[in-house]
């Protein structure tokens, strides 16, 4: 079985057909014959050759007409055509090339020249086919990746706190607003809010270091592990320590997790908060109109060192006080001059002091508008902002 390639010879002279067939078959080509343009078109569509040798002067349909139809047929338009012509003047050659011919051989032709040009064009066609196959594979892979990223984004969206839960919490005296935006298709940040007991709320903000799919997978893993934490935990630090121990068993590369975790008692309005490397949380005190920085430290989770150091702090919120947590995508946003939005922290504190008296939802909207105006459509990192506000009785939603 010939394996050098498939060649279709379209020529009305049997002697030319015979010469081409005998010599090309000696070179291991599979050769098919057609005696006019119409037959050549039909055969080309049927066998999809690697090369067509096409005579110009033929009955029924000449070579120019045949060539034009070949190049306008999606099934065979990419097949190279080698013209066989007794008319090798510049006008004839130019016409053939303008209609899409790849090359030409002048009759009477040299067999060696014919074979050399045929081999070159068949090799070119096979290279094109291989490139198209690679491109098609890449496009299919890209489409699968897009679909998988879309699915991952949908899963991450489903992990965000439900509006029903936030409404229930507001009825119980605490307003929680959550903003998160990814810099790419998949978010490496996430926020988790859950009601552990009627009067006990847990809130987590995490920034899984890395980018793209690996960071997104880590957020899903952390969220799943939060589900496994015993609800009886009353220590935010111990909750993070438990997460750290479990995360170390996951085969997810070298990514680590920066995280803040807090427990909020709805009755006495006490917050127990622990940090695993998250930017220092802030508290806006409504009585003074000033913002305080909580100096709480801790190393990120899943670092390759044993006994990760974590700190825990207890604070009490009065009515109207707001606890503000965020990822570094907020503070490290840059403007055209390269200045940071919230570094040093005094920049962010000054902004919050300016509008801190607003309700949590309005303050969040205002801060994000300022952040977007500052960075001017440049987002290099995922960004999350969470504001927890203690409400007085008047601020609660009545049932």
mmCIF file of C-alpha atoms in Angstrom, residues 190-388:
data_model
loop_
_atom_site.group_PDB
_atom_site.id
_atom_site.type_symbol
_atom_site.label_atom_id
_atom_site.label_comp_id
_atom_site.label_asym_id
_atom_site.label_seq_id
_atom_site.Cartn_x
_atom_site.Cartn_y
_atom_site.Cartn_z
ATOM 1 C CA UNK A 190 -13.188 33.681 49.116
ATOM 2 C CA UNK A 191 -15.405 34.575 52.033
ATOM 3 C CA UNK A 192 -17.367 32.161 54.193
ATOM 4 C CA UNK A 193 -20.159 33.145 56.595
ATOM 5 C CA UNK A 194 -22.097 30.609 58.621
ATOM 6 C CA UNK A 195 -24.279 30.488 61.686
ATOM 7 C CA UNK A 196 -22.834 27.853 64.001
ATOM 8 C CA UNK A 197 -25.429 28.349 66.717
ATOM 9 C CA UNK A 198 -28.393 30.718 67.112
ATOM 10 C CA UNK A 199 -26.145 33.317 68.760
ATOM 11 C CA UNK A 200 -22.779 32.383 67.239
ATOM 12 C CA UNK A 201 -21.550 33.467 63.813
ATOM 13 C CA UNK A 202 -18.323 32.421 62.089
ATOM 14 C CA UNK A 203 -16.745 34.464 59.308
ATOM 15 C CA UNK A 204 -13.656 33.669 57.252
ATOM 16 C CA UNK A 205 -11.746 35.611 54.620
ATOM 17 C CA UNK A 206 -9.065 33.723 52.721
ATOM 18 C CA UNK A 207 -6.553 34.514 50.007
ATOM 19 C CA UNK A 208 -5.083 31.386 48.445
ATOM 20 C CA UNK A 209 -1.718 32.374 47.061
ATOM 21 C CA UNK A 210 -0.965 31.480 43.497
ATOM 22 C CA UNK A 211 -2.971 32.203 40.379
ATOM 23 C CA UNK A 212 -5.604 30.650 38.200
ATOM 24 C CA UNK A 213 -6.861 27.113 38.574
ATOM 25 C CA UNK A 214 -4.475 25.999 41.357
ATOM 26 C CA UNK A 215 -5.495 28.892 43.616
ATOM 27 C CA UNK A 216 -9.151 28.304 42.745
ATOM 28 C CA UNK A 217 -8.845 24.625 43.676
ATOM 29 C CA UNK A 218 -7.317 25.603 46.997
ATOM 30 C CA UNK A 219 -10.272 27.902 47.803
ATOM 31 C CA UNK A 220 -12.641 24.994 47.201
ATOM 32 C CA UNK A 221 -10.533 22.737 49.417
ATOM 33 C CA UNK A 222 -10.489 25.294 52.250
ATOM 34 C CA UNK A 223 -14.242 25.796 51.948
ATOM 35 C CA UNK A 224 -14.821 22.041 52.104
ATOM 36 C CA UNK A 225 -12.564 21.713 55.155
ATOM 37 C CA UNK A 226 -14.477 24.483 56.916
ATOM 38 C CA UNK A 227 -17.510 22.218 56.664
ATOM 39 C CA UNK A 228 -15.596 19.551 58.584
ATOM 40 C CA UNK A 229 -14.717 21.772 61.545
ATOM 41 C CA UNK A 230 -16.605 20.827 64.708
ATOM 42 C CA UNK A 231 -19.246 23.516 65.365
ATOM 43 C CA UNK A 232 -18.326 23.391 69.036
ATOM 44 C CA UNK A 233 -15.034 25.191 68.403
ATOM 45 C CA UNK A 234 -15.014 28.411 70.435
ATOM 46 C CA UNK A 235 -11.467 29.328 69.526
ATOM 47 C CA UNK A 236 -10.778 31.027 66.193
ATOM 48 C CA UNK A 237 -7.104 30.173 66.568
ATOM 49 C CA UNK A 238 -7.811 26.482 67.098
ATOM 50 C CA UNK A 239 -10.064 26.493 64.012
ATOM 51 C CA UNK A 240 -7.201 27.842 61.900
ATOM 52 C CA UNK A 241 -4.771 25.358 63.447
ATOM 53 C CA UNK A 242 -7.090 22.502 62.550
ATOM 54 C CA UNK A 243 -7.358 23.790 58.972
ATOM 55 C CA UNK A 244 -3.583 24.053 58.756
ATOM 56 C CA UNK A 245 -3.135 20.444 59.848
ATOM 57 C CA UNK A 246 -5.650 19.212 57.281
ATOM 58 C CA UNK A 247 -4.340 21.371 54.424
ATOM 59 C CA UNK A 248 -0.852 19.913 54.808
ATOM 60 C CA UNK A 249 -2.187 16.539 53.664
ATOM 61 C CA UNK A 250 -3.496 17.898 50.346
ATOM 62 C CA UNK A 251 -1.446 17.424 47.164
ATOM 63 C CA UNK A 252 -2.003 20.901 45.742
ATOM 64 C CA UNK A 253 1.492 22.068 44.907
ATOM 65 C CA UNK A 254 3.239 24.726 46.978
ATOM 66 C CA UNK A 255 0.294 27.097 47.384
ATOM 67 C CA UNK A 256 -0.300 28.503 50.853
ATOM 68 C CA UNK A 257 -3.313 30.216 52.371
ATOM 69 C CA UNK A 258 -3.549 33.630 53.990
ATOM 70 C CA UNK A 259 -6.667 33.673 56.145
ATOM 71 C CA UNK A 260 -8.582 35.471 58.833
ATOM 72 C CA UNK A 261 -11.196 33.636 60.895
ATOM 73 C CA UNK A 262 -13.517 35.062 63.515
ATOM 74 C CA UNK A 263 -16.339 34.051 65.816
ATOM 75 C CA UNK A 264 -18.957 36.670 66.672
ATOM 76 C CA UNK A 265 -21.365 36.337 69.580
ATOM 77 C CA UNK A 266 -24.646 37.986 68.661
ATOM 78 C CA UNK A 267 -25.627 38.492 72.303
ATOM 79 C CA UNK A 268 -22.583 40.121 73.910
ATOM 80 C CA UNK A 269 -21.182 41.395 70.548
ATOM 81 C CA UNK A 270 -17.765 39.952 71.285
ATOM 82 C CA UNK A 271 -15.468 39.031 68.417
ATOM 83 C CA UNK A 272 -12.757 36.400 68.741
ATOM 84 C CA UNK A 273 -10.494 36.763 65.703
ATOM 85 C CA UNK A 274 -7.373 34.902 64.617
ATOM 86 C CA UNK A 275 -5.004 35.729 61.786
ATOM 87 C CA UNK A 276 -2.991 33.507 59.482
ATOM 88 C CA UNK A 277 -1.179 36.303 57.682
ATOM 89 C CA UNK A 278 -4.220 38.304 56.561
ATOM 90 C CA UNK A 279 -3.767 42.106 56.353
ATOM 91 C CA UNK A 280 -4.489 43.710 59.725
ATOM 92 C CA UNK A 281 -8.276 44.018 60.208
ATOM 93 C CA UNK A 282 -9.721 47.443 60.985
ATOM 94 C CA UNK A 283 -12.492 48.587 63.314
ATOM 95 C CA UNK A 284 -14.406 51.795 62.772
ATOM 96 C CA UNK A 285 -15.653 53.071 66.143
ATOM 97 C CA UNK A 286 -18.858 55.028 65.729
ATOM 98 C CA UNK A 287 -18.456 56.903 69.045
ATOM 99 C CA UNK A 288 -15.122 58.459 68.068
ATOM 100 C CA UNK A 289 -15.482 58.451 64.285
ATOM 101 C CA UNK A 290 -12.023 56.911 64.130
ATOM 102 C CA UNK A 291 -10.646 53.683 62.709
ATOM 103 C CA UNK A 292 -8.424 51.346 64.729
ATOM 104 C CA UNK A 293 -5.983 48.791 63.372
ATOM 105 C CA UNK A 294 -6.014 45.383 65.050
ATOM 106 C CA UNK A 295 -2.382 44.376 65.475
ATOM 107 C CA UNK A 296 -2.871 40.637 65.180
ATOM 108 C CA UNK A 297 -0.321 38.457 63.490
ATOM 109 C CA UNK A 298 0.143 34.928 62.292
ATOM 110 C CA UNK A 299 1.892 32.967 59.588
ATOM 111 C CA UNK A 300 -0.057 31.720 56.546
ATOM 112 C CA UNK A 301 -1.496 28.221 56.572
ATOM 113 C CA UNK A 302 0.276 25.348 54.821
ATOM 114 C CA UNK A 303 3.751 26.859 55.050
ATOM 115 C CA UNK A 304 6.511 24.209 55.029
ATOM 116 C CA UNK A 305 7.308 24.765 58.720
ATOM 117 C CA UNK A 306 5.969 22.925 61.707
ATOM 118 C CA UNK A 307 4.047 24.655 64.472
ATOM 119 C CA UNK A 308 2.691 27.610 62.494
ATOM 120 C CA UNK A 309 2.384 30.599 64.838
ATOM 121 C CA UNK A 310 -1.137 32.037 65.102
ATOM 122 C CA UNK A 311 -2.442 34.872 67.260
ATOM 123 C CA UNK A 312 -5.963 35.406 68.588
ATOM 124 C CA UNK A 313 -7.616 38.588 69.848
ATOM 125 C CA UNK A 314 -10.921 39.443 71.477
ATOM 126 C CA UNK A 315 -12.723 42.739 70.838
ATOM 127 C CA UNK A 316 -16.226 44.008 71.579
ATOM 128 C CA UNK A 317 -18.326 45.888 69.067
ATOM 129 C CA UNK A 318 -20.800 48.561 70.081
ATOM 130 C CA UNK A 319 -23.807 49.491 67.993
ATOM 131 C CA UNK A 320 -22.624 51.059 64.729
ATOM 132 C CA UNK A 321 -19.066 49.748 65.013
ATOM 133 C CA UNK A 322 -17.753 48.078 61.875
ATOM 134 C CA UNK A 323 -15.148 45.337 61.601
ATOM 135 C CA UNK A 324 -13.434 45.459 58.204
ATOM 136 C CA UNK A 325 -11.499 42.544 56.704
ATOM 137 C CA UNK A 326 -9.905 42.460 53.267
ATOM 138 C CA UNK A 327 -7.374 40.727 51.063
ATOM 139 C CA UNK A 328 -4.244 42.423 49.803
ATOM 140 C CA UNK A 329 -5.879 42.849 46.394
ATOM 141 C CA UNK A 330 -7.607 45.889 47.917
ATOM 142 C CA UNK A 331 -4.616 47.600 49.508
ATOM 143 C CA UNK A 332 -2.016 46.675 46.875
ATOM 144 C CA UNK A 333 -3.925 48.049 43.880
ATOM 145 C CA UNK A 334 -1.765 50.604 42.061
ATOM 146 C CA UNK A 335 -2.525 53.762 40.144
ATOM 147 C CA UNK A 336 -0.676 55.003 37.037
ATOM 148 C CA UNK A 337 2.086 56.459 39.201
ATOM 149 C CA UNK A 338 2.629 53.127 40.972
ATOM 150 C CA UNK A 339 1.210 54.294 44.307
ATOM 151 C CA UNK A 340 -0.771 51.836 46.433
ATOM 152 C CA UNK A 341 -4.434 52.265 47.317
ATOM 153 C CA UNK A 342 -3.986 51.192 50.938
ATOM 154 C CA UNK A 343 -0.269 51.025 51.728
ATOM 155 C CA UNK A 344 0.689 52.227 54.236
ATOM 156 C CA UNK A 345 -2.477 51.346 56.168
ATOM 157 C CA UNK A 346 -2.988 54.997 57.088
ATOM 158 C CA UNK A 347 -4.228 55.579 53.533
ATOM 159 C CA UNK A 348 -7.056 53.089 53.950
ATOM 160 C CA UNK A 349 -7.762 54.263 57.498
ATOM 161 C CA UNK A 350 -8.129 57.861 56.299
ATOM 162 C CA UNK A 351 -10.567 56.774 53.624
ATOM 163 C CA UNK A 352 -12.673 54.816 56.121
ATOM 164 C CA UNK A 353 -12.634 57.718 58.595
ATOM 165 C CA UNK A 354 -14.061 59.895 55.844
ATOM 166 C CA UNK A 355 -17.184 57.756 55.269
ATOM 167 C CA UNK A 356 -17.164 55.288 58.173
ATOM 168 C CA UNK A 357 -20.500 56.521 59.489
ATOM 169 C CA UNK A 358 -22.302 55.063 56.482
ATOM 170 C CA UNK A 359 -24.164 51.750 56.841
ATOM 171 C CA UNK A 360 -21.958 48.752 56.078
ATOM 172 C CA UNK A 361 -23.409 48.172 52.588
ATOM 173 C CA UNK A 362 -23.003 51.846 51.600
ATOM 174 C CA UNK A 363 -19.478 52.021 53.028
ATOM 175 C CA UNK A 364 -18.533 48.897 51.065
ATOM 176 C CA UNK A 365 -19.958 50.348 47.835
ATOM 177 C CA UNK A 366 -18.131 53.635 48.404
ATOM 178 C CA UNK A 367 -14.783 51.960 49.131
ATOM 179 C CA UNK A 368 -15.044 49.771 46.027
ATOM 180 C CA UNK A 369 -15.934 52.794 43.880
ATOM 181 C CA UNK A 370 -12.843 54.561 45.246
ATOM 182 C CA UNK A 371 -10.745 51.446 44.605
ATOM 183 C CA UNK A 372 -11.986 51.154 41.013
ATOM 184 C CA UNK A 373 -11.421 54.852 40.329
ATOM 185 C CA UNK A 374 -7.920 54.628 41.797
ATOM 186 C CA UNK A 375 -6.735 51.584 39.836
ATOM 187 C CA UNK A 376 -8.414 52.637 36.536
ATOM 188 C CA UNK A 377 -9.286 49.147 35.247
ATOM 189 C CA UNK A 378 -5.949 47.646 36.302
ATOM 190 C CA UNK A 379 -6.544 44.628 38.536
ATOM 191 C CA UNK A 380 -3.489 42.509 39.176
ATOM 192 C CA UNK A 381 -4.831 40.440 42.062
ATOM 193 C CA UNK A 382 -8.094 39.047 43.398
ATOM 194 C CA UNK A 383 -9.842 41.412 45.805
ATOM 195 C CA UNK A 384 -12.174 40.743 48.723
ATOM 196 C CA UNK A 385 -13.739 43.202 51.168
ATOM 197 C CA UNK A 386 -15.980 42.145 54.067
ATOM 198 C CA UNK A 387 -17.623 44.518 56.545
ATOM 199 C CA UNK A 388 -19.389 43.316 59.687
#
